[in-house]
């Protein structure tokens, strides 16, 4: 098992016997492909601020495909979020952007971020201090609906405010 | 044009099925006879099957077994070349396996039938109980001898599975011999190999936010590459292994930076209010390609690193979505995710052509990764809502890798390991 474990060199000997008739003679060692398994300890922040949970429970705004601009419906939702934030100045919010599964994962991560930034811009424009806002994206990695249809996609293109 | 439709199922009691679906092989495949190797019976049978599958998966071979042949020589002296000439066979492979408790060794020889002569004689010193690896090394030697191109049977594929939790897995290029690198309750995306294939970089959400980690495969030692409060993603190694290009969000928008892994210096590469992400390096490290939304839809751009203040040059124009590009090893072109109307396909564009060639035809193909010899592309597909890995060779053969538990995605091909 351990004989070749740390052998880094391998050897290929190629001998050309003559110019008109050549033959390859090779020798090589197989590398070890040992793998160490690691378990990631998740430090996902828990939502412990029950006050903010109560006020913002499931406050979510939705977006068009490949778009990060706010719709008039989103703005209605955000207006009440601004009011709540103004009433409770101790509350901080996290804006988590999401995308539907169409398109590449990294592009969708960036798209989710843009959506969360749009919401952040709106809040800041309406007087909320930027230090109270955390912006992040989960891209297409945390869908709410698993179907492969427009109604599922529409549910997944969102920013969650909590 | 000759089209071959061939569906072959190989089953094995301890593994899930490898489905070889050759929709279009090469017009003129090499006809190769492989005699089951002499020596330890069970191991020989095992190794024989693995070699056959490896060569068939390339789409470039028709393999002849003991049963298909007029004679089955045990050694060089037994060979009757005419028995193979009659069957129009191009090459013959014979060999043996010597296995004792401490060592496993294989010697094999390749004969050119038309010339009636031996063209290769090889010895491989294997690792006991790692018969699959030994078989992969033999496959690569045969492949290289016959095609003149380095084989990829002994390379590895990295991918992510989602079941109860998320796993980052490394497996042989045929999808077997799975080993878990990382288990996490939070998503893992964008795995990428270091050029020496000893480390991997990936994005993990375990801290509650996308962060890039680098992990040593053999020791499991891992670190966040940049410690700050904003999210970081899309790692790609420079060909010399000294730099990592990344997407950083500290400016409120996805921008590409280059991190010097030794002194941790950061150099900003892009500066645009649109999304810039999914960077990848050309094989000589002189160019970086990336996806940008600056034209209004995702398109591929490249930056020449040898010019100072070089402006990004757009490289894709057809289609409403072109993303996650990577360069072919010989720099002849690029492979990427392409959408002409509604379906996402894997496509290739050669630099000397002014059109895009789609390589796949389902609806949601993504994450293409090119084998180190440039002959095969592995990518993620959806079947009945399930994620699977599939492969397509540039000669037209397609195959699916065995379904692991849960959804499989984000494949990334290693460099050459031998």
Coordinates of C-alpha atoms in Angstrom, one line a residue:
Chain A
X1 CA 0.0 0.0 0.0
X2 CA 2.7 2.5 0.9
X3 CA 5.5 1.4 -1.3
X4 CA 4.9 4.0 -4.0
X5 CA 3.0 6.4 -1.8
X6 CA 5.5 9.2 -1.8
X7 CA 7.3 8.4 -5.0
X8 CA 7.0 11.6 -7.0
X9 CA 9.2 10.7 -9.9
X10 CA 8.0 8.5 -12.6
X11 CA 10.1 7.2 -15.4
X12 CA 9.4 6.9 -19.0
X13 CA 12.3 5.5 -21.0
X14 CA 11.8 5.8 -24.7
X15 CA 14.4 4.1 -26.8
X16 CA 14.5 4.4 -30.5
X17 CA 16.1 1.2 -31.7
X18 CA 16.8 2.3 -35.2
X19 CA 15.7 4.9 -37.6
X20 CA 13.7 2.6 -39.9
X21 CA 12.1 0.4 -37.3
X22 CA 11.4 2.1 -34.0
X23 CA 9.8 0.6 -30.9
X24 CA 8.8 2.4 -27.7
X25 CA 10.0 0.8 -24.5
X26 CA 8.4 2.4 -21.4
X27 CA 8.4 1.9 -17.7
X28 CA 6.3 3.9 -15.2
X29 CA 5.0 3.9 -11.7
X30 CA 1.4 4.4 -10.8
X31 CA 0.8 7.5 -8.6
X32 CA -1.1 7.2 -5.4
X33 CA -4.5 8.9 -5.6
X34 CA -5.2 9.0 -1.8
X35 CA -7.8 11.6 -0.7
X36 CA -8.5 13.1 2.7
X37 CA -12.2 13.8 3.3
X38 CA -13.0 17.0 5.1
X39 CA -16.3 18.0 6.8
X40 CA -17.1 21.7 6.6
X41 CA -18.6 23.0 9.8
X42 CA -21.3 25.3 8.8
X43 CA -21.4 28.7 10.4
X44 CA -24.5 29.9 8.7
X45 CA -25.8 32.8 10.9
X46 CA -29.1 31.9 12.5
X47 CA -31.9 34.4 12.5
X48 CA -31.9 35.2 16.1
X49 CA -33.4 38.7 15.9
X50 CA -37.0 37.8 16.6
X51 CA -38.1 41.4 16.4
X52 CA -36.9 41.8 12.9
X53 CA -38.3 38.4 12.0
X54 CA -41.7 39.5 13.2
X55 CA -41.6 42.6 11.1
X56 CA -40.0 41.3 8.0
X57 CA -41.2 37.7 8.0
X58 CA -41.1 36.6 4.3
X59 CA -40.6 40.0 2.9
X60 CA -39.6 39.1 -0.6
X61 CA -39.3 41.0 -3.9
X62 CA -39.3 39.4 -7.3
X63 CA -37.5 40.1 -10.6
X64 CA -37.7 39.5 -14.4
X65 CA -35.4 37.0 -16.1
X66 CA -31.8 38.3 -16.2
X67 CA -33.0 41.6 -14.8
X68 CA -32.1 43.3 -11.5
X69 CA -34.4 46.4 -11.8
X70 CA -37.2 46.8 -9.3
X71 CA -40.8 46.4 -10.5
X72 CA -43.6 48.7 -9.2
X73 CA -44.9 45.8 -7.1
X74 CA -41.4 45.4 -5.5
X75 CA -41.4 49.0 -4.7
X76 CA -44.7 48.7 -2.8
X77 CA -43.1 45.9 -0.7
X78 CA -40.0 47.9 -0.1
X79 CA -41.9 51.0 1.0
X80 CA -43.3 49.1 4.0
X81 CA -39.8 47.7 4.6
X82 CA -38.4 51.3 4.7
X83 CA -41.2 52.3 7.1
X84 CA -40.5 49.4 9.4
X85 CA -36.7 50.2 9.4
X86 CA -37.4 53.8 10.2
X87 CA -39.6 52.8 13.1
X88 CA -37.1 50.4 14.5
X89 CA -33.7 52.0 14.1
X90 CA -31.8 49.2 15.9
X91 CA -32.8 46.7 13.3
X92 CA -30.2 45.5 10.7
X93 CA -31.2 43.7 7.5
X94 CA -29.7 41.1 5.3
X95 CA -30.6 41.1 1.6
X96 CA -30.2 37.7 0.0
X97 CA -30.4 37.7 -3.8
X98 CA -31.4 34.6 -5.8
X99 CA -31.7 33.6 -9.4
X100 CA -33.6 30.9 -11.3
X101 CA -31.7 27.9 -12.6
X102 CA -31.4 29.0 -16.2
X103 CA -27.9 30.2 -17.1
X104 CA -24.5 29.5 -15.5
X105 CA -24.1 29.2 -11.7
X106 CA -21.5 32.0 -11.4
X107 CA -23.4 34.4 -13.6
X108 CA -26.5 33.7 -11.5
X109 CA -24.5 34.3 -8.3
X110 CA -23.5 37.7 -9.7
X111 CA -27.1 38.4 -10.9
X112 CA -28.5 37.6 -7.4
X113 CA -26.0 40.0 -6.0
X114 CA -27.1 42.8 -8.4
X115 CA -30.7 42.2 -7.3
X116 CA -29.8 42.5 -3.7
X117 CA -27.8 45.6 -4.5
X118 CA -30.8 47.1 -6.3
X119 CA -32.9 46.6 -3.1
X120 CA -30.0 48.0 -1.0
X121 CA -29.8 51.1 -3.3
X122 CA -33.5 51.7 -2.9
X123 CA -33.3 51.4 0.9
X124 CA -30.3 53.8 1.1
X125 CA -32.0 56.2 -1.3
X126 CA -34.9 56.3 1.1
X127 CA -32.8 57.2 4.1
X128 CA -31.7 53.8 5.5
X129 CA -28.0 53.9 6.6
X130 CA -25.9 51.5 4.6
X131 CA -24.2 50.2 7.7
X132 CA -27.5 48.5 8.7
X133 CA -27.6 46.5 5.4
X134 CA -25.8 43.3 4.5
X135 CA -25.9 42.3 0.9
X136 CA -25.2 38.7 -0.4
X137 CA -26.2 36.3 -3.0
X138 CA -27.0 32.6 -3.2
X139 CA -27.4 32.6 -7.0
X140 CA -29.4 29.6 -8.1
X141 CA -28.2 27.5 -5.2
X142 CA -31.3 27.9 -2.9
X143 CA -34.4 27.7 -5.0
X144 CA -37.8 27.9 -3.4
X145 CA -39.6 26.1 -6.2
X146 CA -38.1 23.1 -7.9
X147 CA -40.1 22.9 -11.1
X148 CA -38.7 23.5 -14.5
X149 CA -41.4 26.0 -15.6
X150 CA -41.9 29.7 -15.7
X151 CA -44.0 29.8 -12.5
X152 CA -41.2 28.1 -10.5
X153 CA -38.6 30.3 -12.1
X154 CA -40.5 33.4 -11.2
X155 CA -40.6 32.4 -7.5
X156 CA -36.9 31.8 -7.5
X157 CA -35.9 35.2 -9.0
X158 CA -36.0 37.1 -5.7
X159 CA -34.4 39.0 -2.9
X160 CA -35.3 38.0 0.6
X161 CA -35.2 40.7 3.2
X162 CA -34.7 39.6 6.8
Chain B
X1 CA -21.2 10.3 -43.8
X2 CA -21.5 7.1 -41.9
X3 CA -23.5 7.2 -38.8
X4 CA -23.3 4.5 -36.2
X5 CA -26.0 4.2 -33.6
X6 CA -24.8 1.9 -30.8
X7 CA -26.0 1.7 -27.3
X8 CA -24.0 -0.5 -25.0
X9 CA -24.8 -1.2 -21.4
X10 CA -22.0 -2.5 -19.2
X11 CA -23.2 -3.5 -15.8
X12 CA -21.1 -4.4 -12.8
X13 CA -22.5 -5.6 -9.6
X14 CA -20.8 -3.2 -7.3
X15 CA -21.1 -0.1 -9.4
X16 CA -23.8 1.8 -11.1
X17 CA -24.0 1.6 -14.8
X18 CA -21.8 3.2 -17.3
X19 CA -23.8 4.1 -20.3
X20 CA -21.9 4.3 -23.5
X21 CA -24.0 5.8 -26.1
X22 CA -21.9 6.3 -29.2
X23 CA -24.1 8.4 -31.5
X24 CA -21.4 9.0 -34.0
X25 CA -18.0 7.5 -33.8
X26 CA -15.1 8.4 -36.1
X27 CA -15.6 7.3 -39.7
X28 CA -12.6 5.0 -39.6
X29 CA -12.0 3.7 -36.1
X30 CA -8.8 1.9 -35.2
X31 CA -9.5 -1.9 -35.1
X32 CA -7.7 -3.2 -32.0
X33 CA -7.6 -6.7 -30.6
X34 CA -6.9 -6.9 -26.9
X35 CA -6.2 -10.4 -25.5
X36 CA -7.1 -10.8 -21.9
X37 CA -3.9 -10.5 -20.0
X38 CA -2.2 -13.6 -18.6
X39 CA -1.8 -14.0 -14.9
X40 CA -4.2 -13.7 -12.0
X41 CA -7.5 -14.5 -13.5
X42 CA -9.9 -12.3 -11.7
X43 CA -7.7 -9.2 -11.8
X44 CA -7.0 -9.8 -15.5
X45 CA -10.8 -9.9 -16.3
X46 CA -11.4 -6.7 -14.3
X47 CA -8.5 -4.9 -16.0
X48 CA -9.6 -6.1 -19.4
X49 CA -13.1 -4.7 -19.0
X50 CA -11.7 -1.3 -17.8
X51 CA -9.3 -1.0 -20.7
X52 CA -12.0 -1.9 -23.2
X53 CA -14.4 0.7 -21.8
X54 CA -11.7 3.4 -21.7
X55 CA -10.8 2.9 -25.3
X56 CA -14.4 2.6 -26.5
X57 CA -15.4 5.8 -24.7
X58 CA -13.0 7.7 -26.8
X59 CA -15.1 6.8 -29.9
X60 CA -12.0 6.1 -31.8
X61 CA -11.7 2.3 -31.5
X62 CA -13.5 -0.9 -32.4
X63 CA -12.3 -3.5 -29.8
X64 CA -12.0 -7.2 -30.6
X65 CA -12.2 -9.6 -27.7
X66 CA -10.9 -13.1 -27.3
X67 CA -14.2 -14.5 -28.7
X68 CA -14.0 -12.3 -31.8
X69 CA -10.6 -13.7 -32.8
X70 CA -9.2 -16.6 -34.7
X71 CA -6.3 -17.1 -32.3
X72 CA -5.6 -15.7 -28.9
X73 CA -1.8 -15.6 -28.4
X74 CA -0.5 -15.9 -24.9
X75 CA 2.9 -14.6 -25.7
X76 CA 4.8 -12.9 -28.5
X77 CA 6.0 -16.2 -29.9
X78 CA 2.4 -17.5 -30.3
X79 CA 1.3 -14.6 -32.6
X80 CA 0.1 -15.6 -36.1
X81 CA -0.2 -12.2 -37.8
X82 CA -2.3 -13.5 -40.6
X83 CA -5.1 -14.4 -38.2
X84 CA -5.4 -10.7 -37.4
X85 CA -4.8 -9.5 -40.9
X86 CA -7.8 -11.5 -42.2
X87 CA -10.0 -9.6 -39.7
X88 CA -8.6 -6.2 -40.9
X89 CA -7.2 -5.6 -37.4
X90 CA -4.8 -2.7 -37.1
X91 CA -3.2 -3.4 -33.7
X92 CA -2.9 -6.3 -31.2
X93 CA -2.3 -5.9 -27.5
X94 CA -1.1 -8.8 -25.3
X95 CA 0.2 -8.6 -21.7
X96 CA 0.4 -10.1 -18.3
X97 CA -0.3 -9.2 -14.7
X98 CA 2.0 -10.3 -11.9
X99 CA 0.4 -9.9 -8.5
X100 CA 1.9 -10.8 -5.2
X101 CA 1.0 -9.4 -1.8
X102 CA 3.4 -6.4 -2.0
X103 CA 3.4 -5.5 -5.7
X104 CA 1.3 -5.6 -8.8
X105 CA 3.0 -5.2 -12.1
X106 CA 1.8 -5.4 -15.7
X107 CA 3.8 -5.8 -18.8
X108 CA 2.1 -5.4 -22.1
X109 CA 3.1 -5.2 -25.8
X110 CA 1.5 -3.5 -28.8
X111 CA 1.9 -5.0 -32.3
X112 CA 1.3 -3.2 -35.6
X113 CA -0.5 -6.0 -37.6
X114 CA 0.1 -4.5 -41.0
X115 CA 3.8 -4.3 -40.4
X116 CA 3.8 -7.6 -38.5
X117 CA 6.0 -6.0 -35.8
X118 CA 6.1 -5.0 -32.2
X119 CA 5.8 -1.2 -31.7
X120 CA 5.6 -0.9 -27.9
X121 CA 6.8 -2.8 -24.9
X122 CA 5.8 -1.3 -21.5
X123 CA 6.0 -2.1 -17.8
X124 CA 3.8 -0.5 -15.3
X125 CA 4.4 -0.8 -11.5
X126 CA 1.0 -0.5 -9.9
X127 CA -0.1 -0.1 -6.4
X128 CA -1.6 -3.2 -4.7
X129 CA -5.4 -3.2 -4.6
X130 CA -5.6 -0.3 -7.0
X131 CA -6.2 -2.3 -10.1
X132 CA -8.4 0.3 -11.7
X133 CA -5.5 2.7 -11.8
X134 CA -3.2 0.1 -13.3
X135 CA -5.8 -0.5 -16.0
X136 CA -6.1 3.2 -16.7
X137 CA -2.3 3.6 -17.1
X138 CA -2.3 0.6 -19.5
X139 CA -5.2 2.2 -21.5
X140 CA -3.3 5.5 -21.8
X141 CA -0.2 3.7 -23.1
X142 CA -2.2 1.9 -25.7
X143 CA -4.1 5.0 -26.7
X144 CA -1.0 7.1 -27.0
X145 CA 0.8 4.4 -29.0
X146 CA -2.0 4.1 -31.5
X147 CA -3.2 7.7 -31.8
X148 CA -0.1 9.6 -31.0
X149 CA -2.1 11.7 -28.5
X150 CA -1.8 11.4 -24.7
X151 CA -4.6 9.4 -23.1
X152 CA -6.9 10.6 -20.4
X153 CA -8.0 7.3 -18.7
X154 CA -5.7 8.0 -15.7
X155 CA -7.0 11.6 -15.2
X156 CA -9.6 12.6 -12.7
X157 CA -12.9 14.5 -12.6
X158 CA -14.0 16.7 -9.8
X159 CA -17.7 17.4 -9.3
X160 CA -20.4 18.4 -6.8
X161 CA -23.3 16.2 -5.7
X162 CA -26.4 17.3 -3.8
X163 CA -28.3 14.7 -1.8
X164 CA -29.0 15.1 1.9
X165 CA -26.0 17.5 1.9
X166 CA -23.4 18.8 -0.6
X167 CA -20.3 16.8 -1.5
X168 CA -17.2 17.7 -3.5
X169 CA -16.1 14.5 -5.1
X170 CA -13.1 13.3 -7.1
X171 CA -13.5 10.3 -9.3
X172 CA -11.6 8.5 -12.2
X173 CA -12.3 9.9 -15.6
X174 CA -14.8 7.0 -16.1
X175 CA -16.8 8.3 -13.1
X176 CA -15.9 5.4 -10.8
X177 CA -13.6 5.2 -7.7
X178 CA -15.4 8.2 -6.1
X179 CA -13.6 9.8 -3.2
X180 CA -15.1 12.6 -1.1
X181 CA -13.0 15.8 -0.7
X182 CA -15.5 17.9 1.2
X183 CA -18.9 17.4 2.8
X184 CA -21.0 20.4 3.7
X185 CA -24.6 21.3 4.6
X186 CA -24.3 24.4 2.4
X187 CA -23.8 24.6 -1.4
X188 CA -20.4 24.1 -3.1
X189 CA -19.9 25.5 -6.6
X190 CA -17.1 26.2 -9.2
X191 CA -14.5 23.5 -8.3
X192 CA -11.3 23.9 -10.2
X193 CA -7.9 22.0 -10.2
X194 CA -4.5 23.5 -9.6
X195 CA -2.3 23.0 -12.7
X196 CA -0.3 20.2 -10.9
X197 CA -3.7 18.6 -9.9
X198 CA -2.6 18.4 -6.2
X199 CA -5.0 21.1 -5.0
X200 CA -8.5 22.2 -5.7
X201 CA -10.1 25.6 -5.4
X202 CA -13.9 26.0 -5.0
X203 CA -16.6 28.2 -3.7
X204 CA -18.3 27.1 -0.4
X205 CA -21.2 28.8 1.3
X206 CA -20.5 27.3 4.7
X207 CA -19.8 30.7 6.3
X208 CA -23.2 32.0 5.1
X209 CA -21.7 33.7 2.1
X210 CA -19.8 32.6 -1.0
X211 CA -16.1 32.3 -0.2
X212 CA -13.2 30.8 -2.2
X213 CA -11.2 28.0 -0.5
X214 CA -8.1 26.1 -1.6
X215 CA -7.8 22.5 -0.4
X216 CA -4.8 20.1 -0.6
X217 CA -6.2 16.8 -2.0
X218 CA -3.9 14.4 -0.1
X219 CA -3.8 16.1 3.3
X220 CA -7.2 17.8 3.4
X221 CA -5.6 21.1 4.6
X222 CA -7.8 24.0 3.5
X223 CA -7.9 27.8 3.7
X224 CA -10.1 30.7 2.7
X225 CA -7.9 32.5 0.1
X226 CA -8.9 36.1 1.0
X227 CA -10.3 37.0 4.4
X228 CA -12.7 39.9 4.1
X229 CA -16.3 40.6 4.7
X230 CA -17.6 40.5 1.1
X231 CA -18.4 37.5 -1.1
X232 CA -15.8 36.0 -3.5
X233 CA -16.3 33.4 -6.2
X234 CA -15.3 31.8 -9.5
X235 CA -11.7 30.8 -8.9
X236 CA -9.4 29.8 -11.8
X237 CA -5.7 29.0 -11.6
X238 CA -3.1 30.5 -13.8
X239 CA -1.2 27.8 -15.8
X240 CA 1.9 28.3 -13.7
X241 CA -0.1 27.9 -10.5
X242 CA 1.1 31.2 -9.1
X243 CA -2.1 33.2 -9.5
X244 CA -5.8 32.7 -8.9
X245 CA -8.3 34.8 -10.9
X246 CA -11.4 35.5 -8.8
X247 CA -14.7 37.3 -8.9
X248 CA -14.9 39.8 -6.1
X249 CA -18.0 41.8 -5.0
X250 CA -16.4 44.4 -2.7
X251 CA -17.3 47.1 -5.2
X252 CA -21.0 46.2 -5.0
X253 CA -20.7 44.4 -8.4
X254 CA -19.0 41.4 -9.8
X255 CA -15.5 42.3 -10.9
X256 CA -12.5 40.1 -11.8
X257 CA -9.3 40.3 -9.9
X258 CA -6.0 38.4 -10.0
X259 CA -4.6 37.2 -6.7
X260 CA -0.9 36.5 -6.3
X261 CA -0.9 33.4 -4.2
X262 CA 2.5 34.0 -2.7
X263 CA 2.3 37.6 -1.6
X264 CA -1.5 37.9 -1.7
X265 CA -1.4 41.0 -3.8
X266 CA -4.6 41.7 -5.7
X267 CA -4.8 43.2 -9.2
X268 CA -8.1 44.4 -10.6
X269 CA -8.7 43.2 -14.1
X270 CA -12.2 44.5 -15.0
X271 CA -14.0 47.7 -14.2
X272 CA -17.6 47.9 -15.5
X273 CA -21.0 48.4 -13.9
X274 CA -22.2 45.2 -15.6
X275 CA -21.5 41.7 -14.3
X276 CA -18.0 40.4 -15.0
X277 CA -17.3 36.8 -13.9
X278 CA -16.3 33.3 -14.8
X279 CA -12.7 34.0 -15.7
X280 CA -10.5 31.4 -17.3
X281 CA -6.9 31.4 -18.5
X282 CA -5.4 30.6 -21.9
X283 CA -3.0 27.6 -21.7
X284 CA 0.0 29.9 -21.9
X285 CA -1.4 32.3 -19.4
X286 CA -1.3 35.3 -21.7
X287 CA -5.1 35.8 -22.0
X288 CA -8.1 35.7 -19.6
X289 CA -11.6 35.1 -21.0
X290 CA -14.7 36.0 -18.9
X291 CA -18.4 36.4 -19.1
X292 CA -19.7 39.9 -19.1
X293 CA -23.2 41.4 -19.2
X294 CA -21.9 44.7 -20.6
X295 CA -23.6 44.3 -24.0
X296 CA -27.0 43.7 -22.4
X297 CA -26.8 39.9 -22.5
X298 CA -24.1 37.5 -21.1
X299 CA -21.3 37.3 -23.7
X300 CA -17.7 36.2 -23.7
X301 CA -14.8 38.6 -23.7
X302 CA -11.0 38.3 -23.4
X303 CA -8.2 40.4 -22.1
X304 CA -4.7 40.2 -23.3
X305 CA -2.5 40.2 -20.2
X306 CA 0.7 41.0 -22.1
X307 CA -0.6 44.5 -23.1
X308 CA -0.9 47.1 -20.4
X309 CA -4.3 48.5 -20.0
X310 CA -5.7 46.2 -22.6
X311 CA -9.4 46.6 -23.3
X312 CA -11.7 43.6 -23.2
X313 CA -12.3 42.2 -26.7
X314 CA -15.7 40.6 -27.3
X315 CA -15.4 37.1 -28.7
X316 CA -19.0 35.8 -29.1
X317 CA -21.6 37.6 -31.1
X318 CA -24.2 34.9 -32.1
X319 CA -26.8 33.9 -29.5
X320 CA -28.4 35.6 -26.6
X321 CA -26.4 33.9 -23.9
X322 CA -22.7 32.8 -24.1
X323 CA -21.0 32.1 -20.8
X324 CA -18.5 30.1 -18.8
X325 CA -15.9 29.8 -21.6
X326 CA -12.6 27.9 -21.5
X327 CA -9.8 27.6 -24.0
X328 CA -8.9 24.4 -25.9
X329 CA -5.5 23.2 -24.8
X330 CA -3.9 23.9 -28.2
X331 CA -5.5 27.4 -28.2
X332 CA -7.4 26.7 -31.4
X333 CA -10.7 27.8 -29.9
X334 CA -13.1 28.0 -27.0
X335 CA -15.8 25.9 -25.4
X336 CA -18.7 27.5 -23.6
X337 CA -22.4 27.5 -22.7
X338 CA -24.5 28.8 -25.6
X339 CA -28.1 29.7 -26.0
X340 CA -29.4 30.6 -29.5
X341 CA -33.0 30.9 -28.5
X342 CA -34.3 29.0 -25.4
X343 CA -32.1 26.0 -24.9
X344 CA -28.7 26.0 -23.2
X345 CA -26.2 23.9 -25.1
X346 CA -22.4 23.3 -25.0
X347 CA -20.8 24.8 -28.0
X348 CA -17.4 25.2 -29.6
X349 CA -16.0 28.1 -31.6
X350 CA -12.7 27.7 -33.4
X351 CA -10.8 31.0 -33.8
X352 CA -10.4 30.5 -37.6
X353 CA -14.1 30.1 -38.1
X354 CA -16.7 32.8 -37.8
X355 CA -19.6 30.6 -36.5
X356 CA -20.5 28.7 -33.4
X357 CA -20.7 24.9 -33.5
X358 CA -23.2 23.4 -31.0
X359 CA -22.0 20.1 -29.6
X360 CA -25.0 19.0 -27.5
X361 CA -28.8 19.3 -28.1
X362 CA -30.7 19.0 -24.8
X363 CA -32.3 21.9 -22.9
X364 CA -30.2 22.7 -19.9
X365 CA -26.5 21.7 -20.6
X366 CA -24.0 23.5 -18.5
X367 CA -20.5 23.6 -16.9
X368 CA -18.4 22.3 -19.8
X369 CA -14.9 21.2 -18.8
X370 CA -12.3 20.1 -21.4
X371 CA -10.0 17.0 -21.0
X372 CA -6.3 17.8 -20.8
X373 CA -5.7 16.3 -24.3
X374 CA -8.5 18.5 -25.7
X375 CA -10.5 15.5 -27.1
X376 CA -13.4 15.2 -24.7
X377 CA -15.7 17.6 -23.0
X378 CA -17.6 16.6 -19.8
X379 CA -20.6 18.7 -18.9
X380 CA -23.7 18.7 -16.7
X381 CA -27.1 17.7 -18.1
X382 CA -30.7 17.5 -16.7
X383 CA -32.8 14.4 -17.1
X384 CA -36.2 14.4 -15.6
X385 CA -35.1 17.2 -13.4
X386 CA -32.1 15.2 -12.2
X387 CA -28.5 16.4 -12.7
X388 CA -26.1 14.0 -14.4
X389 CA -22.7 14.2 -16.1
X390 CA -22.3 13.5 -19.7
X391 CA -19.4 13.6 -22.1
X392 CA -18.9 14.3 -25.8
X393 CA -15.8 13.6 -27.8
X394 CA -14.7 15.9 -30.6
X395 CA -15.0 12.7 -32.8
X396 CA -18.7 12.7 -32.0
X397 CA -19.1 9.9 -29.4
X398 CA -21.3 10.7 -26.4
X399 CA -21.5 9.0 -23.1
X400 CA -23.0 9.4 -19.7
X401 CA -21.1 8.9 -16.5
X402 CA -22.6 6.5 -13.9
X403 CA -25.2 8.2 -11.7
X404 CA -23.9 8.8 -8.3
X405 CA -26.3 9.3 -5.4
X406 CA -28.3 12.6 -5.7
X407 CA -27.9 15.3 -8.3
X408 CA -24.5 15.6 -10.0
X409 CA -23.1 18.8 -11.4
X410 CA -20.2 21.2 -12.0
X411 CA -17.6 18.7 -13.4
X412 CA -14.0 19.8 -13.7
X413 CA -11.3 17.8 -15.5
X414 CA -7.9 17.4 -13.9
X415 CA -4.6 17.8 -15.8
X416 CA -2.5 14.8 -16.8
X417 CA -1.6 12.8 -13.7
X418 CA 1.0 10.4 -15.1

